[in-house]
Short mmCIF file of C-alpha atoms in Angstrom, two decimals:
data_model
loop_
_atom_site.label_atom_id
_atom_site.label_comp_id
_atom_site.label_asym_id
_atom_site.label_seq_id
_atom_site.Cartn_x
_atom_site.Cartn_y
_atom_site.Cartn_z
CA MET A 1 -121.60 19.07 118.48
CA PHE A 2 -119.39 22.16 118.78
CA VAL A 3 -120.61 25.70 119.43
CA LEU A 4 -117.60 27.86 118.70
CA ARG A 5 -117.97 31.50 117.68
CA ASP A 6 -114.43 32.73 118.31
CA ILE A 7 -113.41 33.64 114.76
CA ASN A 8 -109.69 33.28 115.42
CA LYS A 9 -110.22 29.77 116.77
CA LEU A 10 -112.40 28.88 113.79
CA LYS A 11 -109.68 30.14 111.45
CA GLU A 12 -107.11 28.02 113.26
CA ILE A 13 -109.27 24.92 112.81
CA ALA A 14 -109.65 25.72 109.11
CA ARG A 15 -105.89 26.12 108.77
CA GLU A 16 -105.38 22.65 110.27
CA LEU A 17 -108.02 21.23 107.96
CA ARG A 18 -106.31 22.81 104.93
CA ILE A 19 -103.11 21.02 105.92
CA ASP A 20 -105.05 17.74 106.13
CA ILE A 21 -106.56 18.37 102.68
CA ILE A 22 -103.20 19.04 101.03
CA THR A 23 -101.59 16.08 102.81
CA MET A 24 -104.35 13.66 101.77
CA VAL A 25 -104.15 14.67 98.12
CA TYR A 26 -100.35 14.63 98.12
CA ASN A 27 -100.11 11.18 99.76
CA ALA A 28 -102.64 9.74 97.33
CA GLN A 29 -101.19 11.64 94.35
CA SER A 30 -104.79 12.02 93.35
CA GLY A 31 -107.76 14.16 94.31
CA HIS A 32 -109.26 17.63 94.09
CA PRO A 33 -107.50 20.26 96.18
CA GLY A 34 -108.86 23.48 94.61
CA GLY A 35 -112.54 23.08 95.40
CA SER A 36 -111.81 21.51 98.78
CA LEU A 37 -109.80 24.55 99.85
CA SER A 38 -112.48 26.99 98.63
CA ALA A 39 -115.17 25.18 100.65
CA ILE A 40 -113.39 24.52 103.94
CA ASP A 41 -114.11 27.84 105.69
CA ILE A 42 -117.84 27.28 105.25
CA LEU A 43 -117.65 23.69 106.47
CA THR A 44 -115.63 24.83 109.46
CA VAL A 45 -118.34 27.26 110.56
CA LEU A 46 -121.11 24.78 109.82
CA TYR A 47 -119.60 21.94 111.87
CA PHE A 48 -117.83 23.90 114.61
CA GLY A 49 -119.94 27.05 114.87
CA GLY A 50 -123.02 25.41 116.35
CA PHE A 51 -125.13 25.26 113.21
CA LEU A 52 -125.10 21.52 112.58
CA ARG A 53 -126.61 19.23 115.22
CA TYR A 54 -124.80 15.88 115.18
CA ASP A 55 -123.31 13.15 117.36
CA PRO A 56 -120.23 11.31 116.03
CA LYS A 57 -120.90 8.50 118.52
CA ASN A 58 -124.36 8.01 117.03
CA PRO A 59 -124.21 8.69 113.25
CA TRP A 60 -127.79 7.41 112.84
CA TRP A 61 -129.29 9.72 115.45
CA GLU A 62 -132.76 10.33 114.04
CA ASP A 63 -132.92 14.01 115.00
CA ARG A 64 -129.49 14.96 113.63
CA ASP A 65 -129.12 17.72 111.10
CA ARG A 66 -127.93 16.56 107.68
CA PHE A 67 -125.09 17.85 105.52
CA ILE A 68 -124.72 16.64 101.93
CA LEU A 69 -121.62 17.43 99.89
CA SER A 70 -123.17 17.47 96.44
CA LYS A 71 -119.83 18.48 94.90
CA GLY A 72 -118.50 15.13 96.05
CA HIS A 73 -115.09 15.50 94.41
CA ALA A 74 -114.30 17.92 97.28
CA SER A 75 -114.32 14.91 99.60
CA PRO A 76 -110.97 15.84 101.23
CA ALA A 77 -112.75 18.81 102.82
CA LEU A 78 -115.50 16.59 104.22
CA TYR A 79 -113.12 13.85 105.38
CA SER A 80 -110.89 16.34 107.18
CA VAL A 81 -113.91 17.69 109.07
CA LEU A 82 -115.28 14.23 109.89
CA ALA A 83 -111.90 13.31 111.38
CA LYS A 84 -111.69 16.53 113.39
CA VAL A 85 -115.15 16.07 114.96
CA GLY A 86 -114.65 12.35 115.62
CA TYR A 87 -116.65 10.38 113.06
CA ILE A 88 -113.39 8.85 111.84
CA THR A 89 -109.82 8.99 113.12
CA LYS A 90 -107.14 11.26 111.75
CA GLU A 91 -105.11 8.11 111.08
CA GLU A 92 -107.76 7.02 108.60
CA LEU A 93 -107.10 10.12 106.49
CA ASN A 94 -103.90 8.33 105.40
CA THR A 95 -106.06 5.82 103.51
CA TYR A 96 -107.62 8.45 101.22
CA ARG A 97 -108.01 6.98 97.72
CA LYS A 98 -106.09 3.88 98.79
CA THR A 99 -107.20 0.26 98.42
CA LYS A 100 -106.70 -0.81 102.02
CA GLY A 101 -108.13 0.95 105.01
CA PHE A 102 -110.56 0.79 107.91
CA ALA A 103 -113.68 -0.86 106.51
CA PRO A 104 -114.59 -4.17 108.19
CA ASP A 105 -113.18 -6.17 105.28
CA GLY A 106 -109.99 -4.10 105.09
CA TYR A 107 -110.89 -1.74 102.26
CA SER A 108 -110.52 2.01 102.50
CA ARG A 109 -113.72 3.94 103.12
CA LEU A 110 -112.22 7.26 102.01
CA GLN A 111 -112.55 7.08 98.27
CA GLY A 112 -112.51 9.97 95.80
CA HIS A 113 -116.21 10.63 96.33
CA PRO A 114 -117.94 10.04 99.67
CA ALA A 115 -120.11 6.96 100.04
CA TRP A 116 -123.29 6.96 102.14
CA GLN A 117 -122.63 5.68 105.64
CA GLY A 118 -125.15 2.86 105.16
CA ASN A 119 -123.08 1.25 102.38
CA LYS A 120 -120.63 -1.58 103.01
CA HIS A 121 -117.72 0.81 102.56
CA GLY A 122 -119.62 3.94 103.58
CA VAL A 123 -118.17 6.78 105.62
CA PRO A 124 -119.69 7.55 109.05
CA GLY A 125 -121.25 10.98 108.83
CA ALA A 126 -121.71 10.90 105.06
CA GLU A 127 -125.43 11.39 104.41
CA ALA A 128 -125.37 10.39 100.74
CA SER A 129 -123.15 8.94 98.03
CA THR A 130 -122.29 11.98 95.96
CA GLY A 131 -120.13 13.08 93.08
CA SER A 132 -122.49 12.41 90.19
CA LEU A 133 -122.92 16.14 89.87
CA GLY A 134 -126.35 17.71 90.00
CA GLN A 135 -127.95 15.10 92.25
CA GLY A 136 -127.17 16.31 95.76
CA LEU A 137 -129.85 18.99 95.91
CA SER A 138 -132.53 16.43 95.03
CA VAL A 139 -131.29 14.12 97.78
CA ALA A 140 -131.31 17.00 100.26
CA ILE A 141 -134.85 17.91 99.24
CA GLY A 142 -135.98 14.35 99.86
CA GLN A 143 -134.50 14.44 103.35
CA ALA A 144 -135.99 17.87 104.08
CA LEU A 145 -139.44 16.84 102.88
CA SER A 146 -139.21 13.64 104.92
CA GLY A 147 -138.46 15.72 108.00
CA LYS A 148 -141.48 17.90 107.35
CA LEU A 149 -143.79 14.92 106.89
CA ALA A 150 -142.50 13.31 110.09
CA ASN A 151 -142.79 16.56 112.08
CA LYS A 152 -139.06 16.55 112.79
CA ASP A 153 -137.17 19.77 113.45
CA TYR A 154 -133.86 18.79 111.87
CA ARG A 155 -132.33 20.94 109.14
CA VAL A 156 -130.71 19.83 105.89
CA TYR A 157 -127.70 21.59 104.38
CA VAL A 158 -126.27 20.87 100.95
CA MET A 159 -123.20 22.31 99.24
CA LEU A 160 -123.11 22.61 95.46
CA GLY A 161 -120.39 23.75 93.10
CA ASP A 162 -121.05 26.60 90.70
CA GLY A 163 -120.00 24.44 87.75
CA GLU A 164 -122.37 21.79 89.06
CA ILE A 165 -125.39 24.05 88.84
CA GLN A 166 -125.04 24.00 85.07
CA GLU A 167 -126.90 20.67 85.43
CA GLY A 168 -130.57 20.94 84.54
CA MET A 169 -131.87 18.74 87.36
CA VAL A 170 -130.57 21.30 89.87
CA TRP A 171 -133.18 23.77 88.67
CA GLU A 172 -135.97 21.21 88.61
CA ALA A 173 -135.07 20.48 92.23
CA ALA A 174 -134.93 24.18 93.08
CA MET A 175 -138.42 24.64 91.64
CA PHE A 176 -139.74 21.72 93.72
CA ALA A 177 -138.19 22.99 96.96
CA GLY A 178 -139.60 26.47 96.45
CA HIS A 179 -143.04 25.11 95.64
CA HIS A 180 -143.10 23.00 98.81
CA LYS A 181 -141.75 25.85 100.97
CA LEU A 182 -139.00 23.71 102.49
CA ASP A 183 -137.73 26.18 105.06
CA ASN A 184 -135.70 23.42 106.75
CA LEU A 185 -133.43 23.33 103.69
CA CYS A 186 -130.34 25.46 103.12
CA ALA A 187 -128.30 25.18 99.93
CA ILE A 188 -124.80 26.64 99.79
CA VAL A 189 -123.23 27.37 96.41
CA ASP A 190 -119.42 27.36 96.51
CA ASN A 191 -119.07 30.08 93.89
CA ASN A 192 -115.35 30.11 93.07
CA ASN A 193 -116.13 30.71 89.35
CA LEU A 194 -113.81 27.93 88.19
CA GLN A 195 -114.52 24.39 87.03
CA ILE A 196 -112.37 21.66 85.55
CA ASP A 197 -112.13 23.29 82.10
CA GLY A 198 -111.81 26.92 83.13
CA ASP A 199 -113.98 29.90 84.03
CA VAL A 200 -117.62 29.03 84.69
CA ARG A 201 -118.68 32.32 83.11
CA GLN A 202 -117.03 31.38 79.83
CA ILE A 203 -118.10 27.73 79.69
CA VAL A 204 -121.80 28.04 80.63
CA ASN A 205 -122.50 31.22 82.57
CA VAL A 206 -124.63 30.49 85.65
CA HIS A 207 -124.90 34.09 86.84
CA PRO A 208 -126.87 35.75 88.36
CA ILE A 209 -127.16 32.78 90.72
CA ALA A 210 -129.10 34.45 93.54
CA ASP A 211 -131.69 35.88 91.17
CA LYS A 212 -132.31 32.46 89.65
CA TYR A 213 -133.04 30.93 93.05
CA LYS A 214 -135.26 33.86 94.00
CA ALA A 215 -137.29 33.20 90.85
CA PHE A 216 -137.96 29.69 92.17
CA GLY A 217 -139.22 30.99 95.51
CA TRP A 218 -136.04 30.81 97.57
CA HIS A 219 -134.60 33.29 100.04
CA ALA A 220 -131.13 34.20 98.74
CA ILE A 221 -128.09 35.54 100.59
CA GLU A 222 -124.77 36.50 98.98
CA ILE A 223 -121.58 36.52 101.04
CA ASP A 224 -117.81 36.40 100.96
CA GLY A 225 -117.31 32.67 101.60
CA HIS A 226 -114.05 33.28 103.45
CA ASP A 227 -115.34 36.00 105.79
CA TYR A 228 -116.24 34.15 108.98
CA GLN A 229 -118.61 36.77 110.33
CA GLN A 230 -120.51 36.82 107.05
CA ILE A 231 -120.73 33.02 107.05
CA ILE A 232 -122.02 33.01 110.63
CA ASP A 233 -124.56 35.76 109.93
CA ALA A 234 -125.82 34.01 106.77
CA LEU A 235 -126.32 30.68 108.52
CA GLU A 236 -128.12 32.43 111.39
CA GLU A 237 -130.37 34.22 108.90
CA ALA A 238 -131.06 31.00 107.01
CA ARG A 239 -132.35 29.11 110.01
CA ASN A 240 -134.68 31.98 110.93
CA ILE A 241 -136.34 32.14 107.49
CA LYS A 242 -139.83 30.67 107.44
CA GLY A 243 -141.94 29.58 104.48
CA LYS A 244 -139.18 29.15 101.90
CA PRO A 245 -135.80 27.42 101.45
CA THR A 246 -132.61 29.46 101.61
CA VAL A 247 -129.61 29.54 99.31
CA ILE A 248 -126.30 31.06 100.37
CA VAL A 249 -124.22 32.09 97.37
CA ALA A 250 -120.71 32.08 98.80
CA HIS A 251 -118.16 33.92 96.67
CA THR A 252 -114.93 32.00 97.21
CA VAL A 253 -111.41 31.55 95.84
CA LYS A 254 -110.47 28.20 94.35
CA GLY A 255 -107.37 26.89 96.11
CA LYS A 256 -107.79 29.41 98.96
CA GLY A 257 -104.84 29.42 101.35
CA VAL A 258 -102.17 28.11 98.99
CA SER A 259 -100.85 30.98 96.88
CA PHE A 260 -99.95 29.05 93.73
CA MET A 261 -103.30 27.22 93.73
CA GLU A 262 -105.49 30.27 94.20
CA ASN A 263 -107.71 31.22 91.24
CA ASN A 264 -106.06 28.57 89.05
CA PHE A 265 -108.47 26.09 87.49
CA LYS A 266 -105.59 23.71 86.80
CA TRP A 267 -105.65 22.78 90.50
CA HIS A 268 -109.20 21.47 90.18
CA GLY A 269 -108.09 17.84 90.19
CA VAL A 270 -104.27 17.71 90.34
CA ALA A 271 -102.05 16.56 93.21
CA PRO A 272 -98.97 18.59 94.18
CA ASN A 273 -95.50 17.15 93.73
CA LYS A 274 -93.07 17.04 96.67
CA GLU A 275 -91.75 20.56 96.13
CA GLN A 276 -95.24 22.01 95.77
CA TYR A 277 -96.48 20.08 98.81
CA GLU A 278 -93.66 21.41 100.97
CA LYS A 279 -94.28 24.95 99.74
CA ALA A 280 -97.99 24.63 100.53
CA LEU A 281 -97.26 23.33 104.03
CA LEU A 282 -94.80 26.13 104.63
CA GLU A 283 -97.43 28.73 103.71
CA LEU A 284 -100.10 27.11 105.86
CA THR A 285 -97.90 26.52 108.90
CA ALA A 286 -96.52 30.05 108.68
CA GLY A 287 -99.93 31.49 109.49
CA GLY A 288 -102.32 30.26 106.87
CA VAL A 289 -105.22 32.33 105.62
#
């Protein structure tokens, strides 16, 4: 577990992780760069800022905190973090979306959507198989409720996409969590306002997101999802809230850090070509975001 609050150092880690994300998607010529780049600053603070209690040498540690990537198509973001903290090796990132890899029988564990670490080809550190959108919050609620019933003090974090919360079961889950006062649960909405077909607000408008969660009995915080101090402050506030779950609505930029990907829904699930990859690396290595 890392406890790093130096914002410049956190930004440097995120810059390295962005390079890993772009490289994974480029090498595979498949994947979802836009939503991975919008989420990575939050994951960086969560995993390296001392908010998530974990032990890469013991993925099944009973008292670990849990993180569920409900928007599972952003798996490059999760895989880059898991490699950086030591659940997997950086070398394994080269097997992203490949057939062969590091599983005991030679298959790659790093598929397009993360597989629960208990599966045959599961990823160490992955708390659930995700990517069937709308389901991650329910899984997180089950883990949070289990912790309450077992008198455990672990916390459960779950990241959802804003397009994902168009799914009806998200709101059934939100109602359940509010009713049961699951104050060990923190949901994070990666609100970049873009989904695969365009602007969320034009397809099925989910706003006002915070007000909807408040109506279900949640504590709601709205932040700039790329402002490290705001991310730190929100996560601190969330773990001090008692008697209700917390949602952090993080306003982000799809494709953040790569100029030609930013705010462009077409980079939801498209891999860069060689020229675009080199341009992205040049931007990131020249100083990043």
